[in-house]
Amino acid sequence: AAAAFAPSVPHVETVSPNPAPTEADIAPATWRDYLILTKPKVNSLLLVTAVMPMFMAAGGFPGWLPLVAVMVGGYLSAGAAGAINMVVDRDIDGMMKRTAHRPLVTERIPASKAVWFGFALAVASFAVLWAGANLLTALLSLAGLVFYVNIYTLLLKRRTWHNIVIGGAAGAFPPLVGWAAVTGTLSPLAWWLFAIIFVWTPAHFWALAILMKDDYARAKIPMLPVVSGVPATVLQIALYAVLTAVVSLLPLVQGLVGSWYVGVAVVLNVALVYRACTLFASSERTETLGMYLFSMLYLALLFLMLAFDRAGVGQTGALVTAGLIGLTLWYGAKKPKPTTGTVAA
């Protein structure tokens, strides 16, 4: 997952494992190092998928207390999961350039302190969500944390390429948290939002996995591109993109979403499937990176449009979404293109 919609561009050069520590690595830990443990760039997208369902469930503004509780408590919970994940993965993080300078790899933060830091965040998250929303909200957030750490990180990540397919469910908990914070229950629509993220995750993450293929191979992590190669991964990305498109339109059958949402969703889905299919014709890194970045924008805009639609202002939402897409395309055209190259199969 996901700044809100603009994470740093991954580095994809092949490097030797455990690069020499820099002066910044050797320096004592600062508050920024502890912030890194919480994975802020990834978790900002998780917050979007937690907050937008609150507006959907409320049919408008959900109220300041539950909104602030979910934003603060949700970030604390996701941060706890990130910190504990870095403790568990510190050995393999040192083998990958993208993660080689994390505070636990360079020992700026001892593993014991990181564990207590993660535990403290988890406790604080539970308290904030229970006090500001309700017990169900706190329990759902805790369940997502436990699933991510135990099922994905400890059980699946190093054992099977299905790690993302199954473990990706951890990233689908935020909509349940947001919905429960407003209603105190989980309706079929809440589970539909869960399903969207669940089927969206493989296509999103496997695009990154293609870019990081050499890193994952070096660390002996059985991501799909390492186990089955790039062509097989591209096929799976395309299939999951189509599945995501289908799932995103399911409520149309029962008339649970408005025509403005459907129109925007169709445009976003066509773009998502098109992005996925371009990977068949080209193995350029720019295409793979484009799929990875667009998939984040897709999810954020889809949830934003749903919030507008459920609030009864779908036309306004469509205009806002179109404007955001236009700004994104304009900004992307102005930015220098990353170095291209062919991703090895």
Short mmCIF file of C-alpha atoms in Angstrom, two decimals:
data_model
loop_
_atom_site.label_atom_id
_atom_site.label_comp_id
_atom_site.label_asym_id
_atom_site.label_seq_id
_atom_site.Cartn_x
_atom_site.Cartn_y
_atom_site.Cartn_z
CA ALA A 1 0.00 0.00 0.00
CA ALA A 2 0.35 3.84 0.38
CA ALA A 3 2.68 10.04 0.60
CA ALA A 4 -1.06 9.84 0.13
CA PHE A 5 -0.85 9.14 -3.55
CA ALA A 6 2.74 9.92 -4.37
CA PRO A 7 5.20 7.51 -2.76
CA SER A 8 8.86 7.76 -3.48
CA VAL A 9 9.92 6.10 -6.72
CA PRO A 10 11.46 2.71 -5.95
CA HIS A 11 15.10 2.18 -6.78
CA VAL A 12 15.59 -0.77 -9.05
CA GLU A 13 19.33 -0.99 -9.62
CA THR A 14 21.10 -4.22 -8.81
CA VAL A 15 23.35 -3.74 -5.79
CA SER A 16 25.41 -5.87 -3.50
CA PRO A 17 23.69 -6.87 -0.24
CA ASN A 18 24.40 -5.00 2.98
CA PRO A 19 25.82 -1.81 1.45
CA ALA A 20 28.34 0.11 3.54
CA PRO A 21 26.60 2.26 6.16
CA THR A 22 26.54 5.97 5.54
CA GLU A 23 27.23 8.66 8.13
CA ALA A 24 23.45 9.04 8.55
CA ASP A 25 23.15 5.33 9.28
CA ILE A 26 25.72 5.47 12.07
CA ALA A 27 24.24 8.58 13.72
CA PRO A 28 22.05 8.14 16.83
CA ALA A 29 18.34 7.56 16.33
CA THR A 30 16.06 10.58 16.03
CA TRP A 31 12.29 10.99 15.96
CA ARG A 32 12.48 10.62 12.18
CA ASP A 33 13.84 7.09 12.59
CA TYR A 34 10.86 6.16 14.74
CA LEU A 35 8.57 7.77 12.18
CA ILE A 36 10.16 5.56 9.49
CA LEU A 37 9.23 2.52 11.56
CA THR A 38 5.56 3.44 11.09
CA LYS A 39 5.84 3.38 7.26
CA PRO A 40 4.08 6.75 6.76
CA LYS A 41 4.02 6.63 2.95
CA VAL A 42 2.27 3.28 2.90
CA ASN A 43 -0.09 4.04 5.74
CA SER A 44 -1.36 7.32 4.31
CA LEU A 45 -3.25 5.37 1.61
CA LEU A 46 -4.62 3.05 4.29
CA LEU A 47 -6.03 6.10 6.05
CA VAL A 48 -7.80 7.18 2.87
CA THR A 49 -9.49 3.78 2.65
CA ALA A 50 -10.53 4.05 6.30
CA VAL A 51 -11.79 7.65 6.27
CA MET A 52 -13.74 7.62 3.00
CA PRO A 53 -15.98 4.72 4.17
CA MET A 54 -16.90 6.85 7.20
CA PHE A 55 -18.44 9.42 4.87
CA MET A 56 -20.13 6.61 2.93
CA ALA A 57 -21.63 5.08 6.07
CA ALA A 58 -22.78 8.45 7.41
CA GLY A 59 -24.10 9.71 4.08
CA GLY A 60 -22.12 12.87 4.75
CA PHE A 61 -19.87 14.18 7.49
CA PRO A 62 -19.40 11.48 10.18
CA GLY A 63 -18.62 13.84 13.07
CA TRP A 64 -15.32 15.11 14.40
CA LEU A 65 -14.80 12.68 17.27
CA PRO A 66 -14.99 9.41 15.29
CA LEU A 67 -13.18 11.00 12.35
CA VAL A 68 -10.21 12.11 14.44
CA ALA A 69 -10.24 8.82 16.35
CA VAL A 70 -9.99 6.78 13.15
CA MET A 71 -7.30 9.02 11.66
CA VAL A 72 -5.15 8.96 14.80
CA GLY A 73 -5.97 5.46 16.01
CA GLY A 74 -5.80 4.01 12.52
CA TYR A 75 -2.36 5.47 11.92
CA LEU A 76 -1.11 4.25 15.29
CA SER A 77 -2.34 0.72 14.52
CA ALA A 78 -0.81 0.65 11.05
CA GLY A 79 2.38 2.13 12.49
CA ALA A 80 2.54 -0.61 15.10
CA ALA A 81 2.22 -3.23 12.38
CA GLY A 82 4.96 -1.53 10.37
CA ALA A 83 7.34 -1.37 13.33
CA ILE A 84 6.88 -5.03 14.26
CA ASN A 85 7.21 -6.02 10.60
CA MET A 86 10.57 -4.25 10.44
CA VAL A 87 11.75 -6.11 13.53
CA VAL A 88 10.87 -9.47 12.00
CA ASP A 89 12.27 -8.62 8.56
CA ARG A 90 15.43 -6.80 9.58
CA ASP A 91 17.61 -9.67 8.30
CA ILE A 92 16.17 -9.65 4.79
CA ASP A 93 15.79 -5.85 4.73
CA GLY A 94 19.57 -5.64 4.83
CA MET A 95 19.76 -7.56 1.55
CA MET A 96 17.54 -5.19 -0.43
CA LYS A 97 18.51 -1.72 -1.56
CA ARG A 98 15.01 -0.32 -1.01
CA THR A 99 15.15 -1.25 2.69
CA ALA A 100 18.87 -1.50 3.45
CA HIS A 101 19.01 1.82 5.31
CA ARG A 102 16.06 1.25 7.61
CA PRO A 103 16.83 2.09 11.26
CA LEU A 104 16.77 -1.54 12.42
CA VAL A 105 19.10 -2.72 9.67
CA THR A 106 21.65 -0.05 10.50
CA GLU A 107 21.05 -0.60 14.23
CA ARG A 108 20.23 3.04 14.91
CA ILE A 109 17.24 1.59 16.77
CA PRO A 110 17.71 -1.68 18.70
CA ALA A 111 15.16 -4.41 17.95
CA SER A 112 14.03 -4.47 21.59
CA LYS A 113 13.14 -0.77 21.52
CA ALA A 114 11.30 -1.19 18.22
CA VAL A 115 9.22 -4.02 19.69
CA TRP A 116 8.21 -1.92 22.68
CA PHE A 117 7.54 1.03 20.39
CA GLY A 118 5.23 -1.10 18.25
CA PHE A 119 3.48 -2.51 21.32
CA ALA A 120 2.94 1.00 22.72
CA LEU A 121 1.46 2.18 19.42
CA ALA A 122 -0.90 -0.82 19.36
CA VAL A 123 -2.14 -0.15 22.91
CA ALA A 124 -2.57 3.56 22.20
CA SER A 125 -4.45 2.78 18.99
CA PHE A 126 -6.88 0.44 20.75
CA ALA A 127 -7.55 3.03 23.45
CA VAL A 128 -8.09 5.89 20.99
CA LEU A 129 -10.44 3.90 18.76
CA TRP A 130 -12.46 2.52 21.67
CA ALA A 131 -12.79 5.93 23.34
CA GLY A 132 -13.43 7.92 20.16
CA ALA A 133 -15.55 5.39 18.28
CA ASN A 134 -16.55 2.02 19.77
CA LEU A 135 -15.19 -1.36 20.81
CA LEU A 136 -15.90 -3.03 17.46
CA THR A 137 -13.76 -0.43 15.70
CA ALA A 138 -10.86 -1.04 18.08
CA LEU A 139 -11.16 -4.82 17.73
CA LEU A 140 -11.23 -4.67 13.92
CA SER A 141 -8.13 -2.49 13.85
CA LEU A 142 -6.35 -4.88 16.20
CA ALA A 143 -7.43 -7.82 14.03
CA GLY A 144 -5.86 -6.19 10.98
CA LEU A 145 -2.63 -5.64 12.89
CA VAL A 146 -2.51 -9.24 14.14
CA PHE A 147 -3.31 -10.59 10.67
CA TYR A 148 -0.53 -8.54 9.06
CA VAL A 149 2.11 -9.53 11.59
CA ASN A 150 1.19 -13.17 12.14
CA ILE A 151 -0.37 -14.34 8.88
CA TYR A 152 1.48 -12.24 6.30
CA THR A 153 4.84 -11.44 7.90
CA LEU A 154 5.49 -14.56 9.97
CA LEU A 155 3.54 -17.30 8.19
CA LEU A 156 3.33 -16.49 4.48
CA LYS A 157 5.90 -13.96 3.31
CA ARG A 158 8.93 -16.27 3.23
CA ARG A 159 7.07 -19.47 2.35
CA THR A 160 4.79 -18.98 -0.65
CA TRP A 161 4.07 -16.67 -3.56
CA HIS A 162 0.48 -16.63 -2.31
CA ASN A 163 1.74 -14.32 0.45
CA ILE A 164 0.23 -11.27 -1.24
CA VAL A 165 -3.01 -12.96 -2.32
CA ILE A 166 -3.83 -14.13 1.21
CA GLY A 167 -1.83 -11.70 3.31
CA GLY A 168 -3.20 -8.76 1.36
CA ALA A 169 -6.39 -9.11 3.40
CA ALA A 170 -4.59 -7.20 6.15
CA GLY A 171 -4.70 -4.08 4.00
CA ALA A 172 -8.44 -4.52 3.47
CA PHE A 173 -9.35 -4.00 7.14
CA PRO A 174 -9.36 -0.15 7.10
CA PRO A 175 -12.78 0.15 5.38
CA LEU A 176 -14.26 -2.12 8.04
CA VAL A 177 -12.70 0.06 10.74
CA GLY A 178 -14.08 3.25 9.22
CA TRP A 179 -17.55 1.83 8.67
CA ALA A 180 -17.80 0.39 12.18
CA ALA A 181 -16.69 3.70 13.69
CA VAL A 182 -19.83 5.34 12.29
CA THR A 183 -22.44 2.60 12.51
CA GLY A 184 -21.15 0.20 15.16
CA THR A 185 -21.91 -2.65 12.75
CA LEU A 186 -20.68 -4.08 9.43
CA SER A 187 -23.12 -3.95 6.52
CA PRO A 188 -22.72 -5.78 3.18
CA LEU A 189 -21.40 -2.54 1.70
CA ALA A 190 -18.56 -2.52 4.22
CA TRP A 191 -17.59 -6.05 3.22
CA TRP A 192 -17.80 -5.00 -0.44
CA LEU A 193 -15.19 -2.32 0.25
CA PHE A 194 -13.07 -4.99 1.93
CA ALA A 195 -13.42 -7.14 -1.20
CA ILE A 196 -12.34 -4.31 -3.52
CA ILE A 197 -9.05 -3.86 -1.68
CA PHE A 198 -8.54 -7.61 -1.33
CA VAL A 199 -8.68 -8.20 -5.10
CA TRP A 200 -6.87 -4.93 -5.91
CA THR A 201 -3.81 -5.73 -3.78
CA PRO A 202 -2.15 -8.44 -5.93
CA ALA A 203 -2.10 -6.35 -9.12
CA HIS A 204 -0.78 -3.37 -7.18
CA PHE A 205 1.94 -5.16 -5.25
CA TRP A 206 3.10 -7.50 -8.01
CA ALA A 207 3.89 -4.46 -10.17
CA LEU A 208 6.27 -3.36 -7.41
CA ALA A 209 7.54 -6.92 -7.05
CA ILE A 210 8.56 -6.94 -10.73
CA LEU A 211 10.61 -3.79 -10.15
CA MET A 212 12.14 -5.30 -7.01
CA LYS A 213 12.59 -8.78 -8.49
CA ASP A 214 16.37 -8.92 -8.01
CA ASP A 215 16.09 -7.70 -4.43
CA TYR A 216 13.49 -10.32 -3.56
CA ALA A 217 15.52 -13.06 -5.23
CA ARG A 218 18.61 -12.03 -3.26
CA ALA A 219 16.65 -12.14 -0.01
CA LYS A 220 15.06 -15.49 -1.01
CA ILE A 221 11.52 -14.15 -0.73
CA PRO A 222 9.22 -16.16 -3.04
CA MET A 223 7.38 -13.29 -4.66
CA LEU A 224 5.59 -14.29 -7.87
CA PRO A 225 8.11 -12.70 -10.30
CA VAL A 226 10.91 -14.62 -8.58
CA VAL A 227 9.06 -17.94 -8.56
CA SER A 228 7.27 -17.85 -11.93
CA GLY A 229 8.96 -15.08 -13.90
CA VAL A 230 7.78 -11.72 -15.22
CA PRO A 231 5.46 -12.94 -18.04
CA ALA A 232 3.43 -15.11 -15.65
CA THR A 233 3.27 -12.22 -13.18
CA VAL A 234 2.03 -9.82 -15.85
CA LEU A 235 -0.75 -12.27 -16.72
CA GLN A 236 -1.81 -12.42 -13.06
CA ILE A 237 -1.71 -8.62 -12.81
CA ALA A 238 -4.03 -8.34 -15.80
CA LEU A 239 -6.43 -10.96 -14.43
CA TYR A 240 -6.61 -9.28 -11.03
CA ALA A 241 -7.11 -5.88 -12.66
CA VAL A 242 -10.14 -7.28 -14.50
CA LEU A 243 -11.39 -8.90 -11.28
CA THR A 244 -11.01 -5.59 -9.45
CA ALA A 245 -13.05 -3.85 -12.14
CA VAL A 246 -15.83 -6.43 -11.82
CA VAL A 247 -15.94 -6.28 -8.02
CA SER A 248 -15.97 -2.47 -8.00
CA LEU A 249 -19.23 -2.51 -10.00
CA LEU A 250 -21.08 -5.31 -8.18
CA PRO A 251 -23.42 -3.02 -6.14
CA LEU A 252 -24.78 -1.70 -9.44
CA VAL A 253 -26.80 -4.92 -9.69
CA GLN A 254 -28.81 -4.02 -6.58
CA GLY A 255 -28.88 -0.30 -7.23
CA LEU A 256 -26.71 0.52 -4.21
CA VAL A 257 -24.55 3.04 -6.08
CA GLY A 258 -25.48 6.00 -8.23
CA SER A 259 -24.91 6.62 -11.91
CA TRP A 260 -22.17 9.17 -11.28
CA TYR A 261 -20.14 6.62 -9.34
CA VAL A 262 -20.68 4.05 -12.06
CA GLY A 263 -19.49 6.47 -14.74
CA VAL A 264 -16.31 7.39 -12.88
CA ALA A 265 -15.67 3.76 -11.89
CA VAL A 266 -15.93 2.65 -15.51
CA VAL A 267 -13.35 5.24 -16.57
CA LEU A 268 -10.99 4.29 -13.74
CA ASN A 269 -11.42 0.58 -14.45
CA VAL A 270 -10.74 0.98 -18.16
CA ALA A 271 -7.57 2.87 -17.27
CA LEU A 272 -6.52 0.22 -14.73
CA VAL A 273 -7.04 -2.69 -17.12
CA TYR A 274 -5.33 -0.75 -19.92
CA ARG A 275 -2.32 -0.11 -17.69
CA ALA A 276 -2.16 -3.79 -16.84
CA CYS A 277 -2.43 -4.87 -20.47
CA THR A 278 0.37 -2.54 -21.59
CA LEU A 279 2.71 -4.74 -19.56
CA PHE A 280 2.10 -7.55 -22.08
CA ALA A 281 3.46 -5.41 -24.90
CA SER A 282 6.32 -3.78 -23.02
CA SER A 283 8.70 -4.83 -20.27
CA GLU A 284 10.00 -1.30 -19.79
CA ARG A 285 10.41 -0.27 -16.18
CA THR A 286 8.45 2.90 -16.86
CA GLU A 287 5.37 0.85 -17.77
CA THR A 288 5.65 -1.31 -14.64
CA LEU A 289 6.21 1.71 -12.43
CA GLY A 290 3.26 3.42 -14.11
CA MET A 291 1.01 0.49 -13.23
CA TYR A 292 2.20 0.54 -9.62
CA LEU A 293 1.63 4.27 -9.17
CA PHE A 294 -1.67 4.38 -11.05
CA SER A 295 -3.10 1.54 -9.01
CA MET A 296 -2.72 3.68 -5.88
CA LEU A 297 -4.37 6.65 -7.57
CA TYR A 298 -7.15 4.34 -8.77
CA LEU A 299 -8.00 3.11 -5.28
CA ALA A 300 -7.92 6.57 -3.73
CA LEU A 301 -10.15 8.11 -6.41
CA LEU A 302 -12.57 5.18 -6.36
CA PHE A 303 -13.10 5.54 -2.61
CA LEU A 304 -13.33 9.32 -2.90
CA MET A 305 -16.03 9.01 -5.54
CA LEU A 306 -17.92 6.49 -3.41
CA ALA A 307 -17.95 8.96 -0.52
CA PHE A 308 -19.42 11.67 -2.75
CA ASP A 309 -21.93 9.23 -4.24
CA ARG A 310 -23.23 8.01 -0.88
CA ALA A 311 -23.51 11.61 0.30
CA GLY A 312 -25.83 12.35 -2.62
CA VAL A 313 -23.45 14.69 -4.43
CA GLY A 314 -22.20 12.34 -7.12
CA GLN A 315 -22.02 15.05 -9.77
CA THR A 316 -19.72 17.13 -7.58
CA GLY A 317 -17.65 14.04 -6.86
CA ALA A 318 -17.30 13.29 -10.55
CA LEU A 319 -16.06 16.82 -11.22
CA VAL A 320 -13.60 16.67 -8.31
CA THR A 321 -12.35 13.26 -9.40
CA ALA A 322 -11.92 14.42 -13.00
CA GLY A 323 -10.01 17.44 -11.76
CA LEU A 324 -7.69 15.30 -9.64
CA ILE A 325 -7.04 12.98 -12.58
CA GLY A 326 -6.25 15.99 -14.76
CA LEU A 327 -3.87 17.46 -12.18
CA THR A 328 -2.16 14.09 -11.81
CA LEU A 329 -1.67 13.74 -15.57
CA TRP A 330 -0.36 17.30 -15.80
CA TYR A 331 2.06 16.78 -12.92
CA GLY A 332 3.20 13.45 -14.34
CA ALA A 333 3.89 15.04 -17.73
CA LYS A 334 6.05 17.72 -16.10
CA LYS A 335 8.15 15.29 -14.05
CA PRO A 336 11.28 13.81 -15.65
CA LYS A 337 10.80 10.21 -16.68
CA PRO A 338 12.70 7.57 -14.70
CA THR A 339 15.50 5.70 -16.38
CA THR A 340 14.07 2.99 -18.61
CA GLY A 341 15.26 -0.54 -18.94
CA THR A 342 13.96 -4.00 -19.53
CA VAL A 343 12.87 -6.09 -16.58
CA ALA A 344 14.39 -9.52 -16.85
CA ALA A 345 11.97 -12.38 -17.17
#
